[in-house]
Each structure stands twice: as C-alpha cells, then as structure tokens.
Amino acid sequence: MKNWILAAMLLCPAAGLFAQDKQDEKIKTYPFTVSGTVGQQASPTKFYLRMRIGGEFVIDSAVANEGKFSFKGRIPEPQQAQLFSVIPVTPEAPGGRKEVAYLFIGKGTTRVHVPAPTQKAAADGTPEQDAFNKLNDLLRAVDKDTETAMKEYRKARESKNDAKIRKAEERLEQIEASRTAIMHKYLKDNPSSPIGMYVLNAVAGYELDTDVAEPLFKSLSKSVRRYPSAKEFSYRIDLAKKLAIGQPAIDFAQNDTTGASVSLASFRGKYVLVDFWASWCGPCRAENPNVVKAYEQYKEKGFTILGVSFDDKQDRWKQAIRQDNLTWTHVSDLKGWKNEVGKLYGIRAIPQNVLIDPQGKIIARNLRAEELGRKLDELLR
C-alpha cells in the first residue's frame, strides 16, 4: 500500500512541510471570517477552529450565543481547517469534542450552519469552499468505498489473516487508483482552482514521484503556483530529484546516544539502511521487529543500519532502543520533527528508510516488512 492509505494506516505524519523556515516571515496574509449558526443547542456551545499555517497548528475558539458564533483571522493562502464542537464525553467522542465540518477557508466569509452540536455542518460562501464542496461531491462514492474497505482491512490485521490482509490491500489500492484518477481529472479540468495545491499534495502523497507530480504542478495556473505551499512543493520536487534512486546519498553527521558525532560517510563500504523513526511513533515501533530480523540476518554480510530519531527527549529515545533491541548505531539532534537530517531528506512521515550501497548511492527507499529481507537477500546472498 502507498500514498494516502499508507499515511492513514502505517505512518506517523509530520506536523508540516520542510521548506525554508525563515521564509514565513515575509509571506503576505489576508483576512478571513467564519460565520456560523447553530440550529439546536440546549446551552451555549463552544467551538474550536483548527488549521495549520506555516507548518504549525493554530487553534482558536468561539462560543455560540443565541445560535451564532464567528472566527476572524489572517491566512497566507486558501487554507484547510477543521471545526469542532465541544460536547459531553461519550464512547463516540472520548475527548469531549466532535468534528462538525472540514472547511476550506478563503478571502471573505465562509458561512457554516451546524444543525446541532453533534451533527455535521454545511458550509459555503467563498470560491474556495465551493470548490472544496465540488471535489467532495466527486469523491463521495470513493469515500464510502474507502470506509468499508478500511473496516475490512482492520479486521484482517486484527485476525492476522495474511490472505485477507492481501485481499483488503488490493481493494484499497483499487480504490486509491480511482481516487487518484478523479483528482487528476479535477486538476486537469480546473487548473486555476483555489484548492489546486491541496489536491496536488493529496495526489503526490508522502513519497513524491517527480514523473507524476512535476507535470501536474506545471499544469496549474500561475496564480496557484504563487501560493506559499506551491513554493514548498517546488522545493519538494527539487529535493526528490536529488534523492532519487541512483543518486549519491546526501552526507550528514549527528550525535549518537553517547554524544559522539557520527557521519553517514563513515559507513562507506557497507550497505547501510538509514532508518527514520521515533520512540513515540506507534507504526515505527511495530515495524522495528522486522528491522531487527533483517539486521541479525545480514549484519555479518556487509549490512548495517543507522537509525535517525525524531525524538526530542533523550531518555525516551534510549529507552525505546533498549526495549526494541535496536543494537545498531543511532543518532538524533533531539529536535523532534525539526530534525536537521529529516529536513535534508525531506521526511514528512515516519517510519521511512533509505538503502544506500557501499559506494554511497541510493538504491532503494521505504523497504518494509518482508520487502527489506527480499532486497537484502538479492544483494547479499
């Protein structure tokens, strides 16, 4: 499985993109308003508006008095946002909140009507929201199929039935192909869509294929390619080319668990798997047994691993290394998602890995489970 399926099920996604951090200070912004009404409420309801700007989550709150609430702020470009209502804690809402709308905010006023604090809202009022509504209409049948297929996939994983897992994965990949085709057509038919970058990022996923992504990006109108997120996407394309299979791996150095500096170049002469992970990442910890198995099987045949952690607490990092029996070299700058090697390699979700040959060239990416063993067997048998 890959792209959005992989991100949803098997990855810990990053909080934001890794473009030039200082660039945000120069980005112009414009005002927006979200004007909401609530049809039925027993008492004033608190709402939260959550969005991600410049790689950071921004949350605002408002209370619906006499059935009305509003949010005001500034954004650098059309912006995705989630609207939550605060409701009593239930098994369906253990956190005491419910997502009532997924919005696309633009310049001007986005109108939202919430029938009741526990029900889904309807939104319109801006070209951005109207475009988002149109896209959602196009994807409605695919979304329904996805929901059903995801349930089957989870059941298969829980039962550890390999045949059912493969069947569920095949179905999910078929649905993904349908989703991608719809989004491709949407971009082709709507090159000036204000949500074009959102659609393109969804198509590209976490593992960017430049042969697919670059032509789509260039097909967008100049107005869309002036958005800050478009500049970030252009940066991703350039980076993906530098890190393509067959390219020399970018050298780096970070401190290991003892504080000593370790460079990637010091592993020259061996096949080395640069493994991006973190102690707090559930999918990473679930994948670790497969990585341990491969290491134990091939460490005497010219293979080793360099773990790069996205941790920010040294004690938890070291504890996870011990608990998971990760007996290879580990490095980290303890900056979490701002890890400098992560930026250098454009890592936007974990676990991810890069396999490098003895001459320092990239020969494979994101080998997981039995794929890693098969590749190493092919190289080292």
mmCIF file of C-alpha atoms in Angstrom:
data_model
loop_
_atom_site.group_PDB
_atom_site.id
_atom_site.type_symbol
_atom_site.label_atom_id
_atom_site.label_comp_id
_atom_site.label_asym_id
_atom_site.label_seq_id
_atom_site.Cartn_x
_atom_site.Cartn_y
_atom_site.Cartn_z
ATOM 1 C CA MET A 1 0.000 0.000 0.000
ATOM 2 C CA LYS A 2 1.155 3.553 -0.543
ATOM 3 C CA ASN A 3 0.408 7.295 -0.502
ATOM 4 C CA TRP A 4 -2.679 8.291 1.491
ATOM 5 C CA ILE A 5 -3.513 4.709 2.554
ATOM 6 C CA LEU A 6 -0.029 4.266 3.941
ATOM 7 C CA ALA A 7 -0.185 7.632 5.622
ATOM 8 C CA ALA A 8 -3.524 6.860 7.220
ATOM 9 C CA MET A 9 -2.678 3.377 8.434
ATOM 10 C CA LEU A 10 1.051 2.848 8.692
ATOM 11 C CA LEU A 11 2.785 6.222 9.157
ATOM 12 C CA CYS A 12 3.137 8.992 11.706
ATOM 13 C CA PRO A 13 2.725 12.115 9.516
ATOM 14 C CA ALA A 14 4.680 15.281 10.186
ATOM 15 C CA ALA A 15 3.107 18.451 11.514
ATOM 16 C CA GLY A 16 4.197 20.450 8.465
ATOM 17 C CA LEU A 17 6.391 20.713 5.418
ATOM 18 C CA PHE A 18 10.120 21.284 5.486
ATOM 19 C CA ALA A 19 10.665 24.325 3.310
ATOM 20 C CA GLN A 20 12.771 27.305 4.260
ATOM 21 C CA ASP A 21 11.629 28.186 7.790
ATOM 22 C CA LYS A 22 12.576 31.870 7.669
ATOM 23 C CA GLN A 23 10.542 32.414 4.528
ATOM 24 C CA ASP A 24 7.291 32.571 6.540
ATOM 25 C CA GLU A 25 8.178 35.987 7.980
ATOM 26 C CA LYS A 26 7.929 37.588 4.514
ATOM 27 C CA ILE A 27 4.654 35.965 3.429
ATOM 28 C CA LYS A 28 1.730 38.352 2.993
ATOM 29 C CA THR A 29 -1.609 37.459 4.567
ATOM 30 C CA TYR A 30 -5.224 38.438 4.064
ATOM 31 C CA PRO A 31 -8.274 38.421 6.378
ATOM 32 C CA PHE A 32 -10.891 35.699 6.641
ATOM 33 C CA THR A 33 -14.133 35.233 8.564
ATOM 34 C CA VAL A 34 -16.006 32.085 9.504
ATOM 35 C CA SER A 35 -19.597 32.972 10.355
ATOM 36 C CA GLY A 36 -21.567 30.161 11.969
ATOM 37 C CA THR A 37 -25.089 29.403 13.100
ATOM 38 C CA VAL A 38 -26.360 26.563 15.271
ATOM 39 C CA GLY A 39 -29.877 25.257 14.725
ATOM 40 C CA GLN A 40 -30.426 23.491 18.056
ATOM 41 C CA GLN A 41 -28.464 23.730 21.299
ATOM 42 C CA ALA A 42 -29.525 23.233 24.881
ATOM 43 C CA SER A 43 -26.966 25.815 26.083
ATOM 44 C CA PRO A 44 -24.201 27.955 24.560
ATOM 45 C CA THR A 45 -21.781 25.691 22.642
ATOM 46 C CA LYS A 46 -18.045 26.195 22.405
ATOM 47 C CA PHE A 47 -16.395 25.664 19.032
ATOM 48 C CA TYR A 48 -12.751 25.257 18.034
ATOM 49 C CA LEU A 49 -11.298 26.162 14.634
ATOM 50 C CA ARG A 50 -8.055 24.303 13.913
ATOM 51 C CA MET A 51 -5.752 24.879 10.957
ATOM 52 C CA ARG A 52 -2.094 24.535 10.041
ATOM 53 C CA ILE A 53 -0.210 27.631 8.934
ATOM 54 C CA GLY A 54 3.489 27.597 8.111
ATOM 55 C CA GLY A 55 3.851 24.076 9.476
ATOM 56 C CA GLU A 56 2.353 24.983 12.860
ATOM 57 C CA PHE A 57 -1.131 24.198 14.164
ATOM 58 C CA VAL A 58 -3.231 27.235 15.074
ATOM 59 C CA ILE A 59 -6.350 26.818 17.221
ATOM 60 C CA ASP A 60 -8.983 29.450 18.004
ATOM 61 C CA SER A 61 -12.200 29.176 19.998
ATOM 62 C CA ALA A 62 -15.609 30.828 19.979
ATOM 63 C CA VAL A 63 -18.895 30.369 21.843
ATOM 64 C CA ALA A 64 -22.268 30.214 20.084
ATOM 65 C CA ASN A 65 -24.507 32.619 21.960
ATOM 66 C CA GLU A 66 -28.095 32.837 20.726
ATOM 67 C CA GLY A 67 -27.206 30.386 17.993
ATOM 68 C CA LYS A 68 -24.372 32.380 16.388
ATOM 69 C CA PHE A 69 -20.568 32.285 16.512
ATOM 70 C CA SER A 70 -17.680 33.589 14.417
ATOM 71 C CA PHE A 71 -13.936 33.409 13.889
ATOM 72 C CA LYS A 72 -11.692 36.045 12.340
ATOM 73 C CA GLY A 73 -8.034 35.908 11.406
ATOM 74 C CA ARG A 74 -5.464 36.139 8.643
ATOM 75 C CA ILE A 75 -4.097 33.448 6.328
ATOM 76 C CA PRO A 76 -1.372 33.413 3.633
ATOM 77 C CA GLU A 77 -3.421 31.380 1.124
ATOM 78 C CA PRO A 78 -6.583 29.239 0.896
ATOM 79 C CA GLN A 79 -6.433 27.100 3.984
ATOM 80 C CA GLN A 80 -7.878 23.797 5.190
ATOM 81 C CA ALA A 81 -9.491 23.967 8.621
ATOM 82 C CA GLN A 82 -11.401 21.709 10.986
ATOM 83 C CA LEU A 83 -14.345 22.929 13.027
ATOM 84 C CA PHE A 84 -15.026 21.085 16.292
ATOM 85 C CA SER A 85 -17.865 21.412 18.778
ATOM 86 C CA VAL A 86 -17.400 20.746 22.491
ATOM 87 C CA ILE A 87 -19.881 18.062 23.553
ATOM 88 C CA PRO A 88 -20.316 15.711 26.529
ATOM 89 C CA VAL A 89 -17.828 12.844 26.716
ATOM 90 C CA THR A 90 -19.217 9.646 25.162
ATOM 91 C CA PRO A 91 -17.678 6.437 23.737
ATOM 92 C CA GLU A 92 -18.050 8.024 20.286
ATOM 93 C CA ALA A 93 -16.441 11.277 21.471
ATOM 94 C CA PRO A 94 -13.994 10.301 24.241
ATOM 95 C CA GLY A 95 -12.257 13.665 24.014
ATOM 96 C CA GLY A 96 -15.488 15.590 24.503
ATOM 97 C CA ARG A 97 -15.451 17.106 21.052
ATOM 98 C CA LYS A 98 -16.792 16.315 17.585
ATOM 99 C CA GLU A 99 -15.602 17.409 14.166
ATOM 100 C CA VAL A 100 -18.652 19.040 12.616
ATOM 101 C CA ALA A 101 -17.041 20.465 9.473
ATOM 102 C CA TYR A 102 -13.925 20.222 7.346
ATOM 103 C CA LEU A 103 -13.622 23.637 5.723
ATOM 104 C CA PHE A 104 -11.567 25.356 3.061
ATOM 105 C CA ILE A 105 -11.178 28.953 4.156
ATOM 106 C CA GLY A 106 -10.531 31.747 1.679
ATOM 107 C CA LYS A 107 -10.649 35.508 1.470
ATOM 108 C CA GLY A 108 -14.029 36.721 2.636
ATOM 109 C CA THR A 109 -16.668 34.982 4.742
ATOM 110 C CA THR A 110 -17.203 31.237 4.956
ATOM 111 C CA ARG A 111 -20.741 30.521 6.114
ATOM 112 C CA VAL A 112 -21.293 27.439 8.285
ATOM 113 C CA HIS A 113 -24.591 26.046 9.505
ATOM 114 C CA VAL A 114 -24.460 23.455 12.282
ATOM 115 C CA PRO A 115 -27.852 21.710 12.699
ATOM 116 C CA ALA A 116 -26.868 20.644 16.234
ATOM 117 C CA PRO A 117 -23.520 20.398 18.109
ATOM 118 C CA THR A 118 -23.320 16.643 17.441
ATOM 119 C CA GLN A 119 -24.234 16.822 13.738
ATOM 120 C CA LYS A 120 -22.270 17.534 10.575
ATOM 121 C CA ALA A 121 -22.365 21.092 9.273
ATOM 122 C CA ALA A 122 -22.856 22.537 5.801
ATOM 123 C CA ALA A 123 -20.600 25.314 4.505
ATOM 124 C CA ASP A 124 -20.450 27.727 1.557
ATOM 125 C CA GLY A 125 -19.855 31.392 0.834
ATOM 126 C CA THR A 126 -16.422 31.534 -0.819
ATOM 127 C CA PRO A 127 -14.967 30.220 -4.100
ATOM 128 C CA GLU A 128 -12.591 28.102 -2.006
ATOM 129 C CA GLN A 129 -15.347 26.404 -0.041
ATOM 130 C CA ASP A 130 -17.467 25.965 -3.166
ATOM 131 C CA ALA A 131 -14.525 24.268 -4.922
ATOM 132 C CA PHE A 132 -13.976 22.031 -1.904
ATOM 133 C CA ASN A 133 -17.660 21.078 -1.871
ATOM 134 C CA LYS A 134 -17.449 20.205 -5.570
ATOM 135 C CA LEU A 135 -14.430 17.989 -5.033
ATOM 136 C CA ASN A 136 -16.109 16.239 -2.099
ATOM 137 C CA ASP A 137 -19.143 15.546 -4.281
ATOM 138 C CA LEU A 138 -16.868 13.946 -6.896
ATOM 139 C CA LEU A 139 -15.214 11.788 -4.230
ATOM 140 C CA ARG A 140 -18.324 10.833 -2.271
ATOM 141 C CA ALA A 141 -18.681 7.312 -3.689
ATOM 142 C CA VAL A 142 -14.933 6.662 -3.332
ATOM 143 C CA ASP A 143 -15.017 7.842 0.287
ATOM 144 C CA LYS A 144 -17.854 5.433 1.036
ATOM 145 C CA ASP A 145 -15.940 2.555 -0.566
ATOM 146 C CA THR A 146 -12.839 3.541 1.403
ATOM 147 C CA GLU A 147 -14.677 3.481 4.709
ATOM 148 C CA THR A 148 -15.971 -0.038 4.012
ATOM 149 C CA ALA A 149 -12.594 -1.293 2.781
ATOM 150 C CA MET A 150 -10.750 0.189 5.774
ATOM 151 C CA LYS A 151 -13.013 -1.722 8.148
ATOM 152 C CA GLU A 152 -12.211 -4.954 6.309
ATOM 153 C CA TYR A 153 -8.507 -4.147 6.374
ATOM 154 C CA ARG A 154 -8.520 -3.506 10.136
ATOM 155 C CA LYS A 155 -10.417 -6.756 10.743
ATOM 156 C CA ALA A 156 -7.912 -8.675 8.629
ATOM 157 C CA ARG A 157 -4.962 -7.199 10.528
ATOM 158 C CA GLU A 158 -6.574 -7.937 13.874
ATOM 159 C CA SER A 159 -7.163 -11.559 12.846
ATOM 160 C CA LYS A 160 -3.616 -11.777 11.397
ATOM 161 C CA ASN A 161 -5.055 -13.499 8.340
ATOM 162 C CA ASP A 162 -2.466 -12.936 5.596
ATOM 163 C CA ALA A 163 -4.796 -13.887 2.761
ATOM 164 C CA LYS A 164 -7.474 -11.461 3.922
ATOM 165 C CA ILE A 165 -4.879 -8.739 4.502
ATOM 166 C CA ARG A 166 -3.611 -9.070 0.920
ATOM 167 C CA LYS A 167 -7.163 -9.052 -0.428
ATOM 168 C CA ALA A 168 -8.018 -5.941 1.604
ATOM 169 C CA GLU A 169 -4.832 -4.207 0.470
ATOM 170 C CA GLU A 170 -5.621 -4.965 -3.160
ATOM 171 C CA ARG A 171 -9.092 -3.495 -2.716
ATOM 172 C CA LEU A 172 -7.703 -0.377 -1.044
ATOM 173 C CA GLU A 173 -5.205 0.087 -3.859
ATOM 174 C CA GLN A 174 -8.008 -0.206 -6.423
ATOM 175 C CA ILE A 175 -9.955 2.469 -4.575
ATOM 176 C CA GLU A 176 -6.833 4.631 -4.335
ATOM 177 C CA ALA A 177 -6.384 4.387 -8.096
ATOM 178 C CA SER A 178 -9.983 5.584 -8.550
ATOM 179 C CA ARG A 179 -9.431 8.456 -6.133
ATOM 180 C CA THR A 180 -6.219 9.484 -7.869
ATOM 181 C CA ALA A 181 -7.890 9.383 -11.281
ATOM 182 C CA ILE A 182 -10.690 11.651 -10.055
ATOM 183 C CA MET A 183 -8.199 14.116 -8.601
ATOM 184 C CA HIS A 184 -6.063 14.044 -11.754
ATOM 185 C CA LYS A 185 -9.116 14.918 -13.807
ATOM 186 C CA TYR A 186 -10.111 17.629 -11.356
ATOM 187 C CA LEU A 187 -6.696 19.296 -11.692
ATOM 188 C CA LYS A 188 -6.823 18.988 -15.489
ATOM 189 C CA ASP A 189 -10.311 20.491 -15.649
ATOM 190 C CA ASN A 190 -9.656 23.157 -13.021
ATOM 191 C CA PRO A 191 -6.046 24.430 -13.340
ATOM 192 C CA SER A 192 -6.941 27.682 -11.575
ATOM 193 C CA SER A 193 -8.822 26.061 -8.709
ATOM 194 C CA PRO A 194 -8.035 27.798 -5.396
ATOM 195 C CA ILE A 195 -7.712 24.336 -3.814
ATOM 196 C CA GLY A 196 -5.358 23.090 -6.528
ATOM 197 C CA MET A 197 -2.348 22.740 -4.231
ATOM 198 C CA TYR A 198 -4.413 20.774 -1.719
ATOM 199 C CA VAL A 199 -5.478 18.351 -4.459
ATOM 200 C CA LEU A 200 -1.941 18.078 -5.835
ATOM 201 C CA ASN A 201 -0.493 17.289 -2.403
ATOM 202 C CA ALA A 202 -3.151 14.626 -1.928
ATOM 203 C CA VAL A 203 -2.251 13.043 -5.273
ATOM 204 C CA ALA A 204 1.500 13.235 -4.622
ATOM 205 C CA GLY A 205 1.324 11.750 -1.123
ATOM 206 C CA TYR A 206 4.317 11.396 1.175
ATOM 207 C CA GLU A 207 6.541 9.604 -1.359
ATOM 208 C CA LEU A 208 6.693 12.057 -4.224
ATOM 209 C CA ASP A 209 7.117 10.638 -7.746
ATOM 210 C CA THR A 210 8.500 13.537 -9.786
ATOM 211 C CA ASP A 211 7.450 11.938 -13.095
ATOM 212 C CA VAL A 212 3.837 12.280 -11.951
ATOM 213 C CA ALA A 213 3.964 15.308 -9.668
ATOM 214 C CA GLU A 214 6.038 17.734 -11.730
ATOM 215 C CA PRO A 215 3.837 17.767 -14.865
ATOM 216 C CA LEU A 216 0.738 18.179 -12.699
ATOM 217 C CA PHE A 217 2.376 21.037 -10.821
ATOM 218 C CA LYS A 218 3.370 22.804 -14.042
ATOM 219 C CA SER A 219 -0.183 22.421 -15.386
ATOM 220 C CA LEU A 220 -1.569 24.625 -12.611
ATOM 221 C CA SER A 221 -2.159 28.298 -13.309
ATOM 222 C CA LYS A 222 0.464 30.885 -12.401
ATOM 223 C CA SER A 223 -1.855 32.325 -9.755
ATOM 224 C CA VAL A 224 -1.984 28.968 -7.926
ATOM 225 C CA ARG A 225 1.785 28.463 -8.263
ATOM 226 C CA ARG A 226 2.331 31.750 -6.425
ATOM 227 C CA TYR A 227 0.911 30.319 -3.180
ATOM 228 C CA PRO A 228 3.436 29.662 -0.376
ATOM 229 C CA SER A 229 2.527 25.961 -0.478
ATOM 230 C CA ALA A 230 3.398 25.913 -4.191
ATOM 231 C CA LYS A 231 6.887 27.173 -3.388
ATOM 232 C CA GLU A 232 7.180 24.391 -0.820
ATOM 233 C CA PHE A 233 6.033 21.855 -3.389
ATOM 234 C CA SER A 234 8.601 23.098 -5.891
ATOM 235 C CA TYR A 235 11.230 22.623 -3.187
ATOM 236 C CA ARG A 236 9.994 19.044 -2.649
ATOM 237 C CA ILE A 237 10.312 18.301 -6.372
ATOM 238 C CA ASP A 238 13.898 19.564 -6.459
ATOM 239 C CA LEU A 239 14.761 17.570 -3.348
ATOM 240 C CA ALA A 240 13.120 14.402 -4.684
ATOM 241 C CA LYS A 241 15.297 14.627 -7.794
ATOM 242 C CA LYS A 242 18.427 14.911 -5.659
ATOM 243 C CA LEU A 243 17.352 11.882 -3.620
ATOM 244 C CA ALA A 244 16.158 9.673 -6.477
ATOM 245 C CA ILE A 245 17.297 6.075 -6.883
ATOM 246 C CA GLY A 246 20.817 6.104 -8.300
ATOM 247 C CA GLN A 247 21.733 9.493 -6.860
ATOM 248 C CA PRO A 248 24.503 9.855 -4.253
ATOM 249 C CA ALA A 249 23.132 9.994 -0.717
ATOM 250 C CA ILE A 250 23.481 13.380 0.963
ATOM 251 C CA ASP A 251 26.085 13.138 3.715
ATOM 252 C CA PHE A 252 25.264 14.249 7.267
ATOM 253 C CA ALA A 253 26.508 13.960 10.824
ATOM 254 C CA GLN A 254 24.649 13.885 14.135
ATOM 255 C CA ASN A 255 25.427 12.801 17.675
ATOM 256 C CA ASP A 256 24.848 9.259 18.845
ATOM 257 C CA THR A 257 23.468 8.213 22.233
ATOM 258 C CA THR A 258 26.846 8.959 23.885
ATOM 259 C CA GLY A 259 27.142 12.423 22.365
ATOM 260 C CA ALA A 260 29.776 11.437 19.779
ATOM 261 C CA SER A 261 29.351 12.722 16.222
ATOM 262 C CA VAL A 262 28.607 10.029 13.616
ATOM 263 C CA SER A 263 28.627 10.686 9.870
ATOM 264 C CA LEU A 264 26.877 8.771 7.131
ATOM 265 C CA ALA A 265 30.158 8.750 5.202
ATOM 266 C CA SER A 266 31.742 6.657 7.958
ATOM 267 C CA PHE A 267 29.609 3.700 6.794
ATOM 268 C CA ARG A 268 31.058 3.738 3.261
ATOM 269 C CA GLY A 269 31.927 0.217 2.100
ATOM 270 C CA LYS A 270 28.747 -1.347 3.527
ATOM 271 C CA TYR A 271 25.111 -1.460 2.584
ATOM 272 C CA VAL A 272 23.518 0.891 5.101
ATOM 273 C CA LEU A 273 19.846 1.423 5.856
ATOM 274 C CA VAL A 274 19.170 4.954 7.105
ATOM 275 C CA ASP A 275 16.090 4.338 9.242
ATOM 276 C CA PHE A 276 13.925 7.328 10.245
ATOM 277 C CA TRP A 277 11.824 6.604 13.343
ATOM 278 C CA ALA A 278 10.877 7.821 16.859
ATOM 279 C CA SER A 279 10.063 6.258 20.212
ATOM 280 C CA TRP A 280 6.588 7.848 20.223
ATOM 281 C CA CYS A 281 5.693 6.592 16.713
ATOM 282 C CA GLY A 282 3.473 3.508 17.000
ATOM 283 C CA PRO A 283 3.922 2.370 13.380
ATOM 284 C CA CYS A 284 7.708 2.713 13.801
ATOM 285 C CA ARG A 285 7.728 0.535 16.907
ATOM 286 C CA ALA A 286 5.520 -2.015 15.144
ATOM 287 C CA GLU A 287 7.987 -2.165 12.243
ATOM 288 C CA ASN A 288 11.076 -2.481 14.463
ATOM 289 C CA PRO A 289 10.902 -6.291 14.829
ATOM 290 C CA ASN A 290 11.169 -6.613 11.035
ATOM 291 C CA VAL A 291 14.198 -4.307 11.004
ATOM 292 C CA VAL A 292 15.818 -6.264 13.869
ATOM 293 C CA LYS A 293 15.274 -9.532 11.988
ATOM 294 C CA ALA A 294 16.934 -8.162 8.851
ATOM 295 C CA TYR A 295 19.850 -6.758 10.836
ATOM 296 C CA GLU A 296 20.514 -10.014 12.657
ATOM 297 C CA GLN A 297 20.359 -11.988 9.419
ATOM 298 C CA TYR A 298 22.643 -9.787 7.317
ATOM 299 C CA LYS A 299 24.922 -7.849 9.708
ATOM 300 C CA GLU A 300 27.801 -10.281 9.052
ATOM 301 C CA LYS A 301 27.389 -9.951 5.282
ATOM 302 C CA GLY A 302 28.168 -6.259 4.829
ATOM 303 C CA PHE A 303 24.885 -4.722 6.003
ATOM 304 C CA THR A 304 24.272 -2.261 8.818
ATOM 305 C CA ILE A 305 21.724 0.305 9.976
ATOM 306 C CA LEU A 306 21.935 3.959 11.015
ATOM 307 C CA GLY A 307 18.868 4.994 12.983
ATOM 308 C CA VAL A 308 17.829 8.664 12.828
ATOM 309 C CA SER A 309 15.359 9.520 15.567
ATOM 310 C CA PHE A 310 12.733 12.251 15.559
ATOM 311 C CA ASP A 311 12.635 12.189 19.345
ATOM 312 C CA ASP A 312 13.004 15.289 21.479
ATOM 313 C CA LYS A 313 13.565 13.535 24.827
ATOM 314 C CA GLN A 314 16.791 11.609 25.210
ATOM 315 C CA ASP A 315 15.605 9.259 27.964
ATOM 316 C CA ARG A 316 12.618 8.038 25.919
ATOM 317 C CA TRP A 317 14.796 7.626 22.843
ATOM 318 C CA LYS A 318 17.334 5.486 24.700
ATOM 319 C CA GLN A 319 14.619 3.500 26.466
ATOM 320 C CA ALA A 320 12.951 2.589 23.143
ATOM 321 C CA ILE A 321 16.310 1.485 21.723
ATOM 322 C CA ARG A 322 16.755 -0.901 24.670
ATOM 323 C CA GLN A 323 13.170 -2.137 24.707
ATOM 324 C CA ASP A 324 13.110 -2.921 20.965
ATOM 325 C CA ASN A 325 16.637 -4.417 20.970
ATOM 326 C CA LEU A 326 17.913 -1.996 18.322
ATOM 327 C CA THR A 327 21.595 -2.829 18.602
ATOM 328 C CA TRP A 328 22.882 -0.717 15.711
ATOM 329 C CA THR A 329 24.105 2.912 15.668
ATOM 330 C CA HIS A 330 21.578 5.634 16.469
ATOM 331 C CA VAL A 331 21.775 9.411 16.058
ATOM 332 C CA SER A 332 19.490 12.357 16.777
ATOM 333 C CA ASP A 333 19.642 16.100 17.384
ATOM 334 C CA LEU A 334 16.574 15.730 19.670
ATOM 335 C CA LYS A 335 14.626 18.388 17.758
ATOM 336 C CA GLY A 336 11.588 16.225 17.067
ATOM 337 C CA TRP A 337 10.060 16.904 13.648
ATOM 338 C CA LYS A 338 12.635 19.662 13.100
ATOM 339 C CA ASN A 339 15.448 17.100 12.955
ATOM 340 C CA GLU A 340 18.029 18.512 10.535
ATOM 341 C CA VAL A 341 18.609 15.186 8.778
ATOM 342 C CA GLY A 342 14.844 14.856 8.354
ATOM 343 C CA LYS A 343 14.812 18.242 6.629
ATOM 344 C CA LEU A 344 17.797 17.258 4.496
ATOM 345 C CA TYR A 345 15.991 14.124 3.293
ATOM 346 C CA GLY A 346 12.509 15.671 3.066
ATOM 347 C CA ILE A 347 10.987 13.241 5.575
ATOM 348 C CA ARG A 348 7.333 14.141 6.116
ATOM 349 C CA ALA A 349 6.159 10.921 7.773
ATOM 350 C CA ILE A 350 7.744 8.000 9.622
ATOM 351 C CA PRO A 351 8.755 5.209 9.530
ATOM 352 C CA GLN A 352 10.740 5.781 6.367
ATOM 353 C CA ASN A 353 14.104 4.484 5.259
ATOM 354 C CA VAL A 354 16.736 4.817 2.551
ATOM 355 C CA LEU A 355 19.026 1.960 1.487
ATOM 356 C CA ILE A 356 22.495 3.053 0.369
ATOM 357 C CA ASP A 357 25.078 0.893 -1.385
ATOM 358 C CA PRO A 358 28.793 0.589 -0.448
ATOM 359 C CA GLN A 359 29.651 3.398 -2.898
ATOM 360 C CA GLY A 360 27.203 5.799 -1.215
ATOM 361 C CA LYS A 361 24.408 5.706 -3.820
ATOM 362 C CA ILE A 362 20.699 5.390 -3.019
ATOM 363 C CA ILE A 363 19.424 2.036 -4.289
ATOM 364 C CA ALA A 364 16.013 1.709 -2.595
ATOM 365 C CA ARG A 365 13.548 3.572 -0.381
ATOM 366 C CA ASN A 366 10.964 2.584 2.186
ATOM 367 C CA LEU A 367 11.563 -1.154 2.315
ATOM 368 C CA ARG A 368 9.259 -2.577 4.963
ATOM 369 C CA ALA A 369 8.369 -5.957 6.384
ATOM 370 C CA GLU A 370 9.387 -8.769 4.021
ATOM 371 C CA GLU A 371 10.442 -6.290 1.294
ATOM 372 C CA LEU A 372 13.572 -5.367 3.260
ATOM 373 C CA GLY A 373 14.608 -9.008 3.654
ATOM 374 C CA ARG A 374 13.968 -9.771 -0.014
ATOM 375 C CA LYS A 375 16.084 -6.829 -1.151
ATOM 376 C CA LEU A 376 18.963 -7.715 1.158
ATOM 377 C CA ASP A 377 18.797 -11.353 0.070
ATOM 378 C CA GLU A 378 19.020 -10.210 -3.545
ATOM 379 C CA LEU A 379 22.091 -8.090 -2.752
ATOM 380 C CA LEU A 380 23.924 -10.238 -0.216
ATOM 381 C CA ARG A 381 23.017 -13.886 -0.739
#
